[in-house]
Tab-separated table of C-alpha atoms in Angstrom:
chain	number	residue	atom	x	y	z
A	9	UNK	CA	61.340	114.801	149.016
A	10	UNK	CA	59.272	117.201	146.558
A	11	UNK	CA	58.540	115.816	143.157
A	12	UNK	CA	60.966	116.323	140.424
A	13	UNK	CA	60.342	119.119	137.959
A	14	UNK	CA	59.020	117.255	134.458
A	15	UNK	CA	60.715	118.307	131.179
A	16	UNK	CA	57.189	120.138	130.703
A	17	UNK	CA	57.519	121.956	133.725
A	18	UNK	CA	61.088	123.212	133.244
A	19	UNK	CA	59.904	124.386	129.700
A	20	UNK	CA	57.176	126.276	131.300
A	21	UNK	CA	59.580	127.385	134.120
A	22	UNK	CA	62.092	128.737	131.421
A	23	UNK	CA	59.091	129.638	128.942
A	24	UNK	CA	57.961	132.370	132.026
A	25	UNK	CA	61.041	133.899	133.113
A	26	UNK	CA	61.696	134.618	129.250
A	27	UNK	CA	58.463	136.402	128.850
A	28	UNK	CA	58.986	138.410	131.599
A	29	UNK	CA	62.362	139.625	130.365
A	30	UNK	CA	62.893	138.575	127.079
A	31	UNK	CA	66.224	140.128	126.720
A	32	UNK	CA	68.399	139.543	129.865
A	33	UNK	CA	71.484	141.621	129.984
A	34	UNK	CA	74.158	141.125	132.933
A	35	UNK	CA	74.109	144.087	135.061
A	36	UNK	CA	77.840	144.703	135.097
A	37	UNK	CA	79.253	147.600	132.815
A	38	UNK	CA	81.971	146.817	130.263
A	39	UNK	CA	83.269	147.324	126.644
A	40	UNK	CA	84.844	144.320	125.755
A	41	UNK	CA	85.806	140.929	127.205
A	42	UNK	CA	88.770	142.472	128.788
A	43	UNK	CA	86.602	144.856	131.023
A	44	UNK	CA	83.820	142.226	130.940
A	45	UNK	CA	86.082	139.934	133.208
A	46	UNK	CA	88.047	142.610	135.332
A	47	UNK	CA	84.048	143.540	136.423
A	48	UNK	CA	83.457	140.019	137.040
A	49	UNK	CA	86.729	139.661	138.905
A	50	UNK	CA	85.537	142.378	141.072
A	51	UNK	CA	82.276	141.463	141.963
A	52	UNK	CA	83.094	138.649	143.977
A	53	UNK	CA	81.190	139.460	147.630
A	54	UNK	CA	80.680	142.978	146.286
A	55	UNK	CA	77.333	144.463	144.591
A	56	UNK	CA	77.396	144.874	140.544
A	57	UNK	CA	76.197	148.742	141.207
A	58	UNK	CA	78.824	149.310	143.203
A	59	UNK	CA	81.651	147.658	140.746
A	60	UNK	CA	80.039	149.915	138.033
A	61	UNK	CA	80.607	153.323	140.274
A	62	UNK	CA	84.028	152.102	140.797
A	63	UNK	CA	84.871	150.629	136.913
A	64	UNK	CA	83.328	154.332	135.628
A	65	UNK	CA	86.344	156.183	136.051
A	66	UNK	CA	89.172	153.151	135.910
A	67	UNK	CA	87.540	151.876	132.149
A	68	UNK	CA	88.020	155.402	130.811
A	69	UNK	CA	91.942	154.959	131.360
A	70	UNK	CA	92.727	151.038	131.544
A	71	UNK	CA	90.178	149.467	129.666
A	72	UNK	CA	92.675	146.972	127.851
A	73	UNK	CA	95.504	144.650	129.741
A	74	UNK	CA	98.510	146.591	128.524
A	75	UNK	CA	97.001	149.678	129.593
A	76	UNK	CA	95.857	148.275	133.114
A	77	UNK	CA	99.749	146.497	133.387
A	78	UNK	CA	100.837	150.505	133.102
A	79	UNK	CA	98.723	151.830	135.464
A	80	UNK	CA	99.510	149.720	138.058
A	81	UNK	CA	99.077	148.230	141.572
A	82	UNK	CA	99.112	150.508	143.377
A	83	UNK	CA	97.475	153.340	141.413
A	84	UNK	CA	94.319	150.356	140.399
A	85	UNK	CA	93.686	150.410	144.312
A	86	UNK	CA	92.623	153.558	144.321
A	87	UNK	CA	89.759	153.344	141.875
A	88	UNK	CA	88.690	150.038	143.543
A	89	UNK	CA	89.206	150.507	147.100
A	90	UNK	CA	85.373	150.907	147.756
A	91	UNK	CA	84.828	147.501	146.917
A	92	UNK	CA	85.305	144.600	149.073
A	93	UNK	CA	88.747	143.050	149.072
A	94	UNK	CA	90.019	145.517	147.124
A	95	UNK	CA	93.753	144.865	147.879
A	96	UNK	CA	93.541	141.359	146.583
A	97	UNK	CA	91.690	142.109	143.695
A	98	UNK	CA	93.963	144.704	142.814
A	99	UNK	CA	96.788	141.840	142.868
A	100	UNK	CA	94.612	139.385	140.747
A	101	UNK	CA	93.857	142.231	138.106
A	102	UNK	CA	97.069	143.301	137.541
A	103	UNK	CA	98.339	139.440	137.210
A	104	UNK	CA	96.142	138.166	135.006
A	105	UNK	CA	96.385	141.188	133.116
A	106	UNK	CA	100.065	140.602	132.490
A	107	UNK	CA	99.272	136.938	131.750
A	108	UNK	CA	96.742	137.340	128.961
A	109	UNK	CA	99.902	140.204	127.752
A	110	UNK	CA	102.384	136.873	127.794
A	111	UNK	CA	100.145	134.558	126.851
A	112	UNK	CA	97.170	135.527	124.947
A	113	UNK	CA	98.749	138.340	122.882
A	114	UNK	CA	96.656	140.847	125.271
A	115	UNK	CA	93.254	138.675	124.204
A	116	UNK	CA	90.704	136.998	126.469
A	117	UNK	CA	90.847	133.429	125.712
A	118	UNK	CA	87.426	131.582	124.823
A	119	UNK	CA	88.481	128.328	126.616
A	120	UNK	CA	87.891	127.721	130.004
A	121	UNK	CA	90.598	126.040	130.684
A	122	UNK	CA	93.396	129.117	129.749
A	123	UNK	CA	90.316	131.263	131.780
A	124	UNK	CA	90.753	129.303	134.981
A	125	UNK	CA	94.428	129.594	134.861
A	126	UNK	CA	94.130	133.368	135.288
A	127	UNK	CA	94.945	134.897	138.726
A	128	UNK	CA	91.826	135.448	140.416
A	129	UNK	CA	89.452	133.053	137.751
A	130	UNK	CA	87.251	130.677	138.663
A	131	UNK	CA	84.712	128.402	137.183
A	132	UNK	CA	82.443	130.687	138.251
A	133	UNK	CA	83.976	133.977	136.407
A	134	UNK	CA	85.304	131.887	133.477
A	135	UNK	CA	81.133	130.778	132.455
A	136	UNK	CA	80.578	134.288	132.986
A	137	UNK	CA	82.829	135.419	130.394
A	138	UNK	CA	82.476	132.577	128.201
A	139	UNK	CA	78.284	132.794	127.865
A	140	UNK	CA	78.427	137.020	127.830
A	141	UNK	CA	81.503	137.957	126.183
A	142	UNK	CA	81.501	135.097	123.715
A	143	UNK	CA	78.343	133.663	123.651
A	144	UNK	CA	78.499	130.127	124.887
A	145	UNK	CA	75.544	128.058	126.660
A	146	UNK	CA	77.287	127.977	130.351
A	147	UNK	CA	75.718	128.810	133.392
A	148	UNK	CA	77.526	130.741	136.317
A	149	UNK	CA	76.428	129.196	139.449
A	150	UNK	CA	76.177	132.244	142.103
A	151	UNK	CA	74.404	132.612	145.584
A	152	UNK	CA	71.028	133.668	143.712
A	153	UNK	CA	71.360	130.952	141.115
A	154	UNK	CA	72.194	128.295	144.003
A	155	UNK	CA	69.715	129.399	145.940
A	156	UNK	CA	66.575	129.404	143.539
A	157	UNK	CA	67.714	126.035	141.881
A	158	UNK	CA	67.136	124.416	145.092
A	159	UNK	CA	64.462	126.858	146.539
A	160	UNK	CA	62.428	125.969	143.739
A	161	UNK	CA	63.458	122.246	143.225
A	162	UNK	CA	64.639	122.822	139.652
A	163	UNK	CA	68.315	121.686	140.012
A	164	UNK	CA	68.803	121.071	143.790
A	165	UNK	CA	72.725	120.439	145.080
A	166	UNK	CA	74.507	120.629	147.208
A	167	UNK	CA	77.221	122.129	146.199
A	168	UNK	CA	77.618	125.403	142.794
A	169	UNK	CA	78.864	122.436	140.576
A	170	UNK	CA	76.488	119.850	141.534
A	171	UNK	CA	73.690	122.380	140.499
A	172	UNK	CA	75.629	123.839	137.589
A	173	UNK	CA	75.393	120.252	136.234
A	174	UNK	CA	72.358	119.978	136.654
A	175	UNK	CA	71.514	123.153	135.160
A	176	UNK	CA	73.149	122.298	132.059
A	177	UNK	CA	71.235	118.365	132.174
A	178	UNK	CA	67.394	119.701	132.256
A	179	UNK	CA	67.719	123.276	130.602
A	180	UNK	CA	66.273	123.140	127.598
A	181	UNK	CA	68.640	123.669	125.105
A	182	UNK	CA	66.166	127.013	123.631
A	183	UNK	CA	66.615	128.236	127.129
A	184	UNK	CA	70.222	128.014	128.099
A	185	UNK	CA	71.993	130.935	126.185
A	186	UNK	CA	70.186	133.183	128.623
A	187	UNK	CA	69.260	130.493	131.351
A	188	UNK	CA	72.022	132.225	133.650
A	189	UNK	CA	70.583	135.533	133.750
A	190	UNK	CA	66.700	134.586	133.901
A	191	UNK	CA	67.611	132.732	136.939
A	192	UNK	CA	70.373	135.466	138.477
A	193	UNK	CA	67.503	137.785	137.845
A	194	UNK	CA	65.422	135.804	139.101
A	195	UNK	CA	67.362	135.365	142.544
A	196	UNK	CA	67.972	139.262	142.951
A	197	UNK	CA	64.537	140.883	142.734
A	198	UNK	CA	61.807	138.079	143.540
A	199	UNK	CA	63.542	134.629	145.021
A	200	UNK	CA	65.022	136.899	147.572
A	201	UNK	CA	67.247	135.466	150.282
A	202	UNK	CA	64.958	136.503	153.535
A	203	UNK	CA	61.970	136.536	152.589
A	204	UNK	CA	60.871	135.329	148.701
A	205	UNK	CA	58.355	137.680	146.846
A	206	UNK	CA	56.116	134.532	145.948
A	207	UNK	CA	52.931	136.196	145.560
A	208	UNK	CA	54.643	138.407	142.131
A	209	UNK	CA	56.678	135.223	141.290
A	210	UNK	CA	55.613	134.367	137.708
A	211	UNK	CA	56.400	129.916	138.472
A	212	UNK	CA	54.947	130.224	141.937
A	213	UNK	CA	52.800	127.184	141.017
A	214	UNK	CA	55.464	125.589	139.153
A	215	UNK	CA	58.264	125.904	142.646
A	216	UNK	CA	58.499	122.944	144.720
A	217	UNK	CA	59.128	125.702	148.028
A	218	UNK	CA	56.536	124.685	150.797
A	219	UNK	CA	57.072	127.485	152.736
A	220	UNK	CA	56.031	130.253	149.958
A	221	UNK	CA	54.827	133.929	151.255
A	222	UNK	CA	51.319	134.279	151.387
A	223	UNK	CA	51.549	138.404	151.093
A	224	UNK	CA	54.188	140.965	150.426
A	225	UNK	CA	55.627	143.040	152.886
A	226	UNK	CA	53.575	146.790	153.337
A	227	UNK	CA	54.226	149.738	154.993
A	228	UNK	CA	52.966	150.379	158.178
A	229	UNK	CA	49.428	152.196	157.532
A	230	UNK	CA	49.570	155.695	158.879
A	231	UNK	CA	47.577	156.938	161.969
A	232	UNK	CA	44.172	158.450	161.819
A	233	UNK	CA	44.768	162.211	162.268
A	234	UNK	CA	41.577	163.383	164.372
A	235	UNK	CA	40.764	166.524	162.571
A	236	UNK	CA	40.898	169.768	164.937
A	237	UNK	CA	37.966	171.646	165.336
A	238	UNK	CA	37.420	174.923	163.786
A	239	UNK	CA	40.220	177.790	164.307
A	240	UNK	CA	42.423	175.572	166.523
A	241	UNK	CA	46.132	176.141	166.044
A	242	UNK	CA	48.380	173.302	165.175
A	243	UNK	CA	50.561	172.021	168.046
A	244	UNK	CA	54.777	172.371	167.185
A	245	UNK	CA	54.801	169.229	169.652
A	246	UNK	CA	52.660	166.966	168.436
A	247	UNK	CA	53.017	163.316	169.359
């Protein structure tokens, strides 16, 4: 088993990712918690760039749950169908959209509780909307987030709640505001998946990984071109 991470080393951890980028932002375009959580509904197994190409165009005409309600099933599947399951996102938008219009007087509750009870909302989504939309300390346990807390050693589970708990015991409490997107960050452009960019990681010393990269990955370095001698003609089939 790898040693534990120490309160100082989580404050280092933490201390690091913040100076690197002091101002985390989620990636996912919106106006207002309405859009906020239709884009997070949406990016479930899809890629936050492409949500944004597809949210461009449907935000300028349905960027509130009555107006979304109008629109329509069957017209919403039209600006989403490039993302993955479309169709059944398309059902959970337009559901919860007439729920928060029942139930919420149109508004985006700030309790998990009436979150999760939306078509389409889990725990997941709902501490997304809750820390960016309304600024509370949760952390949304994805596939990046899952995999660098037990990558590193920081908050190792096995399962998104058993880390999110986890999370939310040894995060400093300076730290956890923006703990979910120094560590979704984090996840997407260094703790890679494949193959971990450890030798740019800025807690490389502080990870608990034994099987770190020892160099990144180059391109191929080109071929020696023999230079031709003096007045030869280039070759149109050169090897």
């Amino acid at each position: 088993m790898p040693r534990p991470f120490s309160k100082k080393d989580v404050e280092t951890f933490f201390a690091r990712l913040k100076a690197h980028t002091p101002e985390p932002r989620t990636e996912l375009d919106y106006s207002n918690p309405y859009t906020l959580l239709v884009a997070v509904v949406l990016s479930a197994q899809a890629t936050d760039k492409g949500v944004n190409k597809a949210t461009a165009s449907l935000f300028k005409i349905a960027d509130t749950p009555e107006k979304m309600v109008k629109l329509g099933e069957t017209k919403l599947t039209q600006y989403i169908k490039t993302i993955g399951l479309y169709r059944n996102k398309a059902k959970n938008v337009i559901a919860l959209s007439k729920a928060l219009v029942e139930q919420h007087d149109g508004q985006v509750p700030r309790d998990r509780e009436a979150l999760e009870a939306l078509p389409g909302v889990g725990r997941k989504t709902a501490n997304v909307v809750l820390n960016v939309a309304f600024g509370e300390p949760t952390i949304a346990v994805d596939t990046h987030i899952f995999r660098v807390a037990n990558r590193t050693g920081l908050a190792p589970g096995k399962t998104p709640l058993d880390v999110e708990l986890k999370l939310m015991k040894v995060v400093p409490d300076a730290y956890k505001l923006h703990a979910h997107h120094w560590l979704i960050l984090h996840g997407r452009y260094t703790c890679i998946a494949r193959k971990p960019l450890c030798p740019v990681c800025v807690v490389r010393d502080l990870c608990r990984y034994k099987d770190k990269t020892k160099e990144l990955v180059t391109a191929a370095p080109r071929k020696r071109i023999r230079k031709r001698p003096s007045g030869a003609k280039a070759s149109l089939g050169g090897r």
